[in-house]
XYZ file of C-alpha atoms in Angstrom:
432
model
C 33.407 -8.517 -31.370
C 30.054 -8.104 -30.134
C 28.012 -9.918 -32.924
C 30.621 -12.577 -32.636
C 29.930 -13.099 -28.518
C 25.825 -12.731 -29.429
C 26.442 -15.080 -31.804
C 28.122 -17.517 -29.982
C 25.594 -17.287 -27.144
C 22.909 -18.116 -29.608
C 24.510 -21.306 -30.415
C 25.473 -22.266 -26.737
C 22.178 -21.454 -25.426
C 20.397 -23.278 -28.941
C 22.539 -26.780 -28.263
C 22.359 -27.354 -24.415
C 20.414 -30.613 -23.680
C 20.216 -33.289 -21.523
C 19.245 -37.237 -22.046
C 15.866 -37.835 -23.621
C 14.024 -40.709 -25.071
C 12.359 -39.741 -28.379
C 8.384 -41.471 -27.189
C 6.522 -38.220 -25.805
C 3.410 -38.317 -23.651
C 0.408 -36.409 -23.486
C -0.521 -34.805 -19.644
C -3.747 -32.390 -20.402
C -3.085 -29.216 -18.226
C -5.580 -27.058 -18.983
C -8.754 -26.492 -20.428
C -11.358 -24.002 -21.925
C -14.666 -23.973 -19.611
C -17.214 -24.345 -22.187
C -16.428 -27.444 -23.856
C -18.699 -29.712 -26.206
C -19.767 -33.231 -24.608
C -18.922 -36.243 -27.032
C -19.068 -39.980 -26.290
C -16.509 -41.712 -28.094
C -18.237 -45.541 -27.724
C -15.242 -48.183 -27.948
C -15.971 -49.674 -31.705
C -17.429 -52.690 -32.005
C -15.308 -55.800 -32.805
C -16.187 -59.475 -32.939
C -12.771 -60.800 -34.521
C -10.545 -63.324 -31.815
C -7.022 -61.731 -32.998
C -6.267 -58.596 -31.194
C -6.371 -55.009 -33.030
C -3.257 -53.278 -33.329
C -4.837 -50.335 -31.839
C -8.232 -48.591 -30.298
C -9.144 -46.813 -32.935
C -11.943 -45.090 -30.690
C -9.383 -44.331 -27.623
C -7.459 -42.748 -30.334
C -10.186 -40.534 -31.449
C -11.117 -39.984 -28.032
C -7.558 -38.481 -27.403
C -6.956 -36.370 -30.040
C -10.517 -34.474 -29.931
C -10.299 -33.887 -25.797
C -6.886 -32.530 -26.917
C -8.218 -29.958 -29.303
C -9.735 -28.059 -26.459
C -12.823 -27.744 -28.335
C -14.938 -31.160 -26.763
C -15.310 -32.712 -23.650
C -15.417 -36.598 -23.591
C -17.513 -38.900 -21.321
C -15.732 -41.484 -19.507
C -16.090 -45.028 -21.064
C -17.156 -46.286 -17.278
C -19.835 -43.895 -17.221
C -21.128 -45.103 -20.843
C -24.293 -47.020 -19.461
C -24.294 -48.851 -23.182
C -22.088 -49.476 -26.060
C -23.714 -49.568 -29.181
C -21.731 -49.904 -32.336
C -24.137 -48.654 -34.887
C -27.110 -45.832 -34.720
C -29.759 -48.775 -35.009
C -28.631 -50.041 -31.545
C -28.395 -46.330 -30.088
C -30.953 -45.735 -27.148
C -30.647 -41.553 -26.841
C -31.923 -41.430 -23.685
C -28.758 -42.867 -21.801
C -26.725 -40.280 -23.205
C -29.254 -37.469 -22.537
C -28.630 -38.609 -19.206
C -25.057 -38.233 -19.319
C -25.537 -34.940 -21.011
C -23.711 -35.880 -24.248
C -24.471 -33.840 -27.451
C -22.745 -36.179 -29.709
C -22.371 -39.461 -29.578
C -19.777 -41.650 -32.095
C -20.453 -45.320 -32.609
C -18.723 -47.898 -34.713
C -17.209 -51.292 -35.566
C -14.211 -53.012 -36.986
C -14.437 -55.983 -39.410
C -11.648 -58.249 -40.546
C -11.984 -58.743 -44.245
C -9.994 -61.424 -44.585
C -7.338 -60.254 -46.625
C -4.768 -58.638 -44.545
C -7.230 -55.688 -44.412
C -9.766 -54.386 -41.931
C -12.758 -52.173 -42.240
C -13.152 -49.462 -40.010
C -16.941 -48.083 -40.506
C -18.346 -44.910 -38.035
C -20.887 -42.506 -37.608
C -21.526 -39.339 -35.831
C -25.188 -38.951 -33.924
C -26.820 -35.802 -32.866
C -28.218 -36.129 -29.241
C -30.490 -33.510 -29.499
C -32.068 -33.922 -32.603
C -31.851 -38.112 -32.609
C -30.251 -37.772 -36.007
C -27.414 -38.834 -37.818
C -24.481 -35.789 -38.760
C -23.437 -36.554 -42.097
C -23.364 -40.207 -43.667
C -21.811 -43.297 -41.939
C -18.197 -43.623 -43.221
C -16.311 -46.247 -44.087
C -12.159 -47.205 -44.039
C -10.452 -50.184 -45.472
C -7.077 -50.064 -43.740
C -4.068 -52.048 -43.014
C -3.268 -53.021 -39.563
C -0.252 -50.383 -39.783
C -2.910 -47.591 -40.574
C -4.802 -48.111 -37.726
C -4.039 -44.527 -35.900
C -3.927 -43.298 -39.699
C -7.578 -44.014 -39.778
C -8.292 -42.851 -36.191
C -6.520 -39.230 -36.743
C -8.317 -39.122 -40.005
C -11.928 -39.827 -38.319
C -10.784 -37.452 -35.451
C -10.155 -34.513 -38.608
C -13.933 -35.304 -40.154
C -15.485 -35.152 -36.965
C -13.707 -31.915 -35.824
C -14.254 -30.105 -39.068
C -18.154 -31.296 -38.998
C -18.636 -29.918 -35.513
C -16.577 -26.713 -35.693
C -16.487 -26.283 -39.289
C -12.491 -25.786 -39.261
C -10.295 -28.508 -40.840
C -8.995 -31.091 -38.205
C -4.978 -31.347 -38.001
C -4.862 -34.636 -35.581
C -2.898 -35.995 -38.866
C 0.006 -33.770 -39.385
C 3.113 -34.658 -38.069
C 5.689 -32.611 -35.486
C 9.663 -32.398 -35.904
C 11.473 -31.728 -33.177
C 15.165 -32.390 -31.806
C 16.285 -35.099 -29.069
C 19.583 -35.394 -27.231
C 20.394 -38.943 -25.890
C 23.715 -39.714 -23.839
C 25.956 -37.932 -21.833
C 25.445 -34.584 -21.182
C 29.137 -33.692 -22.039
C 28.770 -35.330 -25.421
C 25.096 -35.888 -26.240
C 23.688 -37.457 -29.627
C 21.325 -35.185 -31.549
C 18.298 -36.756 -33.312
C 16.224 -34.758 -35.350
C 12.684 -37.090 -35.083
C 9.300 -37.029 -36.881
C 5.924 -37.879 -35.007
C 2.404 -37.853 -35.658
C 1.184 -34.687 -34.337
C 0.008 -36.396 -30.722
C 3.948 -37.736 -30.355
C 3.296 -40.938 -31.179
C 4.964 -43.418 -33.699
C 8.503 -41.720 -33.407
C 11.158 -42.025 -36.510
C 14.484 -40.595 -36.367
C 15.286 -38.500 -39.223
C 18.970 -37.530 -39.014
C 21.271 -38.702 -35.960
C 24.662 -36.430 -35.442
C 27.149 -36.061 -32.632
C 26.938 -32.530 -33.581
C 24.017 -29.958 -32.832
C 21.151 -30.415 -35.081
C 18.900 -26.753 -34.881
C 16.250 -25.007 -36.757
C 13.941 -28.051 -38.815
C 11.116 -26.454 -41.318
C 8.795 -28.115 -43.477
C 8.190 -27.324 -46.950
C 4.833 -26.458 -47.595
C 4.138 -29.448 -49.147
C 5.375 -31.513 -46.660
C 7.794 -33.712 -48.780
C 11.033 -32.028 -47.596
C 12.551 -30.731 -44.569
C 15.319 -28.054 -44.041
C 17.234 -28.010 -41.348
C 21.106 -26.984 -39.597
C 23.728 -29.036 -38.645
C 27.312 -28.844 -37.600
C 29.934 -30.680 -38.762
C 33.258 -30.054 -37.249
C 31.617 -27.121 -35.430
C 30.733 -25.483 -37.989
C 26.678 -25.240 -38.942
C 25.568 -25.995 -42.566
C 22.373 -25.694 -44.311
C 20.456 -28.881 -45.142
C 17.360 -30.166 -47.583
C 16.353 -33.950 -46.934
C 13.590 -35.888 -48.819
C 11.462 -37.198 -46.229
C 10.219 -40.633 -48.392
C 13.512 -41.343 -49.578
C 16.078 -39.955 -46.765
C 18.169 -38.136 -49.985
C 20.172 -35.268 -48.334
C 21.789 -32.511 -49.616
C 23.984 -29.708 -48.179
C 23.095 -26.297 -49.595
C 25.102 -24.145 -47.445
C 28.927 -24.196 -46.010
C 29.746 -20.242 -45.767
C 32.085 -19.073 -43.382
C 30.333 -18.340 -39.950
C 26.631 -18.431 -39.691
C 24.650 -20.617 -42.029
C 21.113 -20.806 -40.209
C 17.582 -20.475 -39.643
C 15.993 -21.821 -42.905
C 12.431 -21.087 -43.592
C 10.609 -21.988 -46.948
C 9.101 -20.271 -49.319
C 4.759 -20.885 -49.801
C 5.790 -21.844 -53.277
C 8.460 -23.890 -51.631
C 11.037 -22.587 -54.352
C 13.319 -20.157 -52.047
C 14.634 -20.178 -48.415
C 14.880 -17.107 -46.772
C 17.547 -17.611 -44.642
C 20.523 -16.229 -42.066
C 24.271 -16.260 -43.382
C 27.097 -13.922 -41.735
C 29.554 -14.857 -44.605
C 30.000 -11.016 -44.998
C 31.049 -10.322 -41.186
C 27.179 -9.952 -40.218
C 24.383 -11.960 -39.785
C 21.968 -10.656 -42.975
C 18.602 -12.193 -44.318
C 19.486 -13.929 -47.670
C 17.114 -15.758 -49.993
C 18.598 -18.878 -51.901
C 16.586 -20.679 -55.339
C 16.913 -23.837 -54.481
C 17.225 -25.334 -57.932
C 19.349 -22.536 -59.478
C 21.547 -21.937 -55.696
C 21.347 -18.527 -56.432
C 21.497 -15.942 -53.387
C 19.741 -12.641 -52.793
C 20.876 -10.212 -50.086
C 17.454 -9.146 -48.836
C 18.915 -7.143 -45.709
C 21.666 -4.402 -45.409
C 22.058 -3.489 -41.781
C 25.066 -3.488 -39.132
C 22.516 -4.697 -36.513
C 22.004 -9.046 -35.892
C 19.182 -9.930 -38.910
C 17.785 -13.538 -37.786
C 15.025 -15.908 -37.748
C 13.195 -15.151 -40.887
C 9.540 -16.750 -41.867
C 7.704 -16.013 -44.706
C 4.103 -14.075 -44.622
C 1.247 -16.811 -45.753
C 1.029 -14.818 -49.548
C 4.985 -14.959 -49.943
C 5.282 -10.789 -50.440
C 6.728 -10.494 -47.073
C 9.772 -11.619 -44.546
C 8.968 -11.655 -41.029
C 12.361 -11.384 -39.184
C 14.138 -10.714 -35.638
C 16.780 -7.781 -35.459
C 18.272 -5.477 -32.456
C 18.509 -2.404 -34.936
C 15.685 -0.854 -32.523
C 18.794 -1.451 -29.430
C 16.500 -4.778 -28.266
C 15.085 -7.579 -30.310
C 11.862 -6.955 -31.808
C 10.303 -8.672 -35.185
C 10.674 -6.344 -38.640
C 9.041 -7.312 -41.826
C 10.767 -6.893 -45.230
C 8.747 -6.822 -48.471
C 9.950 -8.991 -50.608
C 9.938 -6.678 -53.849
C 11.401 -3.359 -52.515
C 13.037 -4.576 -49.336
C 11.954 -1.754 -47.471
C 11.610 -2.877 -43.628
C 9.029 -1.736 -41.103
C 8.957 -2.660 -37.278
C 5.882 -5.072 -36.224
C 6.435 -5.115 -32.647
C 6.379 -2.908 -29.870
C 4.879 -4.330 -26.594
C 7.316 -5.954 -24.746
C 11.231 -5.639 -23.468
C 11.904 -8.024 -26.796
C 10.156 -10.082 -29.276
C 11.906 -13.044 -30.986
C 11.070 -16.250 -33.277
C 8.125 -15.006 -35.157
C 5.445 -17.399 -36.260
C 2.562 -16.577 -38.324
C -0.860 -17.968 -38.632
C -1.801 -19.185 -42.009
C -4.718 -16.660 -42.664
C -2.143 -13.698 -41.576
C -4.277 -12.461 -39.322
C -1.877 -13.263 -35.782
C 1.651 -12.782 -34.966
C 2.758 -15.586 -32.496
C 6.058 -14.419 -30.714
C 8.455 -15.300 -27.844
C 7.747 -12.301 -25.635
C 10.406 -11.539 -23.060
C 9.164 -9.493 -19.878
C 10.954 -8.669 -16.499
C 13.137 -11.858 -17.679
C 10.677 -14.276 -18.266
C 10.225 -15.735 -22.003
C 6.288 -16.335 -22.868
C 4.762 -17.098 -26.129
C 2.725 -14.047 -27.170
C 0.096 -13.694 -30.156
C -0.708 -9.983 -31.578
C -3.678 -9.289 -33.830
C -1.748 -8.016 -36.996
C -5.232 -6.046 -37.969
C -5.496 -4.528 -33.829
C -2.459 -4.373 -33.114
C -3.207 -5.549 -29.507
C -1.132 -8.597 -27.696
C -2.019 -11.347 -25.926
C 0.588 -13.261 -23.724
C -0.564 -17.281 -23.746
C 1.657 -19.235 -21.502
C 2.021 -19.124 -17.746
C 5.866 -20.731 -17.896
C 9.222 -18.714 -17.923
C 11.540 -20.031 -20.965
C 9.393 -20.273 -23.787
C 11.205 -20.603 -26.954
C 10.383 -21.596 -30.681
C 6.833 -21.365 -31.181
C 5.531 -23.292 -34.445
C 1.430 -23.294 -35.329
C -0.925 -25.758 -36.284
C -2.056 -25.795 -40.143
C -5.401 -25.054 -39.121
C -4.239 -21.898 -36.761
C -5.895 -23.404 -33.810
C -2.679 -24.259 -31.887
C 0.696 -23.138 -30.745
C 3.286 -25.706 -29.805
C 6.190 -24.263 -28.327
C 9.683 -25.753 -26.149
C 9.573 -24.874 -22.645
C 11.698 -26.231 -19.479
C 9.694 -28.062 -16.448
C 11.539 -28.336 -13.497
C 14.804 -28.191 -15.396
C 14.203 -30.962 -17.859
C 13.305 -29.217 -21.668
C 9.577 -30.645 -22.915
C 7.216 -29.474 -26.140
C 3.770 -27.780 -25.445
C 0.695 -26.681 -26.927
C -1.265 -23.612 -26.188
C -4.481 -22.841 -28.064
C -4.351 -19.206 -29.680
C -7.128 -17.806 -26.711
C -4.835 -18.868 -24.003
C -7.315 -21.393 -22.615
C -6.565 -24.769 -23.503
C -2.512 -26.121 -22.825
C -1.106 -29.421 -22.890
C 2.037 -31.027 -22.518
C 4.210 -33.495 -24.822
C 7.201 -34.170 -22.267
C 9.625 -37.209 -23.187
C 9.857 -40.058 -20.273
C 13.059 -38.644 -19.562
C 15.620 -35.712 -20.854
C 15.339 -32.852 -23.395
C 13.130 -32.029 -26.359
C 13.344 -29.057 -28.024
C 13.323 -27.237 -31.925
C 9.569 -28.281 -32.317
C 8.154 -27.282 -35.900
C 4.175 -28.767 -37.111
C 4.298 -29.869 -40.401
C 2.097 -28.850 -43.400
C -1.014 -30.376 -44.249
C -0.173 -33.077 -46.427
C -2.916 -33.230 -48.964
């Protein structure tokens, strides 16, 4: 009787939403102290048919989002030079700007345009790198701006960009009483929405596959929650699981060959593995506590999971080969929905404390925790490729929204529909 009430709690508390509009918008809340002055010059354009899209606004975006640079207002720019030939470094000395990036479009006349940049050094009146150059379509115009936002972030910090991954996350539209679920797919700054899956049912739990092809993901159908694969290019779906009870929480595999996953088919919620060619199931936990929310360690030799067999929720990991299970966390009244970063090196948790829910991050090598958010019902953390950023589902004055934190705590940001609920966010995979 008791799993069955926590159980049915989950769910309640895991499907209530209100209204919401699947376009999210960026509001910049916070931000580190020391950041790195760029001028991101509007690129140069002499065509009479308007651009699809400002490729340098874009840029400009998604690198003072990072938390990493500081941009300098285009009304302060006291020129706008397009290429380093026409770049006079004394007006951005005076604007204090280390970096500077300059560029222009060109139509070529055959449904294409080309996109060319380059990236000056202030200080040293040199050029970083080579000038670049992108023949795009006028559909791959923020394609091309996230990708020049990656090249610049990775020259300047020296860790791969991720302004060109995409998010998942789960929308309800419609009355409250009988909402319609959308599971959605966005570019990583909530733009350029597509709705993956719509159901009058809840829709809970999405995961990429490592490779970013395929998503996994729960649904109900006549109240009752089922596993789901779904090719992302072609929209081919298929139902893995339909066990009696709880089917949920699917997580891939690095080698994107397994799920480790959450079925109470035998009376109590248990980690399984399932092949996903072969559909054969391993039992990989034996234990009358509440096994849930499994994610696999970067290397694939471990299960990170959340069970009460310590009396509150705290995150175990299972080896893989001899199933022996070890408790990770200790700080905290509980610790739920365990993320981990893709080195290994940091444990990103929902921390709960004197009844508030924060996203947490513990040094696996230390041992030592760091709590990251300032708001009260934090749930569902999910990290950045690059390990640089946390996004998370929170509630702002009542109304559900995504967030960001960066893994020091210092920079946040907010990705809150124009109205109603967001929640379930997961970042995808690099995709190449």
């Amino acid at each position: 009787m008791k799993k069955n009430i926590l159980f049915a709690l989950f769910v309640a508390c895991m499907t209530i939403a209100l209204p919401a509009r699947a376009q999210l918008v960026i509001e910049i809340t916070s931000g580190a102290d020391q950041l790195l002055p760029i001028a991101v010059v509007p690129f140069g354009y002499s065509g009479t048919s308007p651009l699809p899209e400002d490729v340098a606004g874009i840029v400009e975006s998604d690198l003072q989002r990072s938390g990493v640079f500081e941009s300098i207002p285009r009304e302060n720019m006291l020129s706008l030079p397009n290429s380093s030939q026409n770049v006079f470094y004394r007006d951005w000395r005076l604007l204090q700007a280390d970096y500077v990036l300059v560029g222009g479009i060109e139509n070529n006349g055959n449904g294409t345009f080309r996109i060319s940049y380059e990236l000056l050094n202030v200080l040293t009146q040199s050029r970083v790198g080579k000038r670049e150059a992108l023949d795009v379509k006028p559909s791959n115009f923020r394609d091309a701006a996230h990708f020049i936002s990656d090249k610049i972030y990775e020259q300047l910090t020296g860790i791969r960009g991720a302004f060109s991954t995409r998010i998942l996350y789960v929308t309800a539209e419609g009355d409250r009483a009988a909402p319609t679920y959308k599971l959605q797919v966005a570019d990583a700054d909530g733009h350029r929405p597509q709705v993956i899956v719509s159901s009058k049912e809840p829709i809970l739990s999405p995961s990429w596959s490592r490779d970013g092809r395929n998503i996994a993901y729960v649904m109900f159908r006549n109240r009752r929650p089922s596993i789901f694969i779904q090719e992302l290019a072609t929209g081919k779906q298929q139902q893995l699981t339909q066990f009696r009870g709880l089917n949920g929480a699917p997580a891939w595999s690095p080698d994107g060959k397994k799920l480790a996953l959450v079925l109470s088919k035998d009376n109590n919620p248990e980690i399984y593995t399932l092949d996903i060619a072969t559909r054969r199931l391993e039992r990989m936990t034996n234990h009358y506590s509440i096994d849930t929310e499994p994610t696999w360690e970067p290397d694939g030799q471990g299960i990170i999971f959340t069970s009460d067999r310590g009396g509150n929720p705290q995150i175990y990991r299972l080896d893989v080969r001899t199933k022996n299970v070890e408790r990770v966390t200790f700080e905290g009244n509980s610790n739920t929905r365990a993320r981990m970063t893709p080195d290994g090196r940091y444990l990103v948790t929902v921390q709960k404390n004197d009844g508030n829910y924060h996203v947490a991050l513990q040094d696996m090598n230390t041992g030592r925790v760091q709590i990251l958010t300032e708001t009260y019902l934090d749930e569902s953390p999910s990290i950045a490729p690059n390990g640089s950023m946390v996004m998370y589902a929170t509630s702002d004055r009542g109304k559900g929204i995504l967030s960001v934190v960066s893994v020091d705590g210092l920079v946040k940001y907010r990705l809150p529909s124009a109205q109603g609920d967001v929640r379930e966010p997961a970042w995808s995979p690099y995709f190449k």
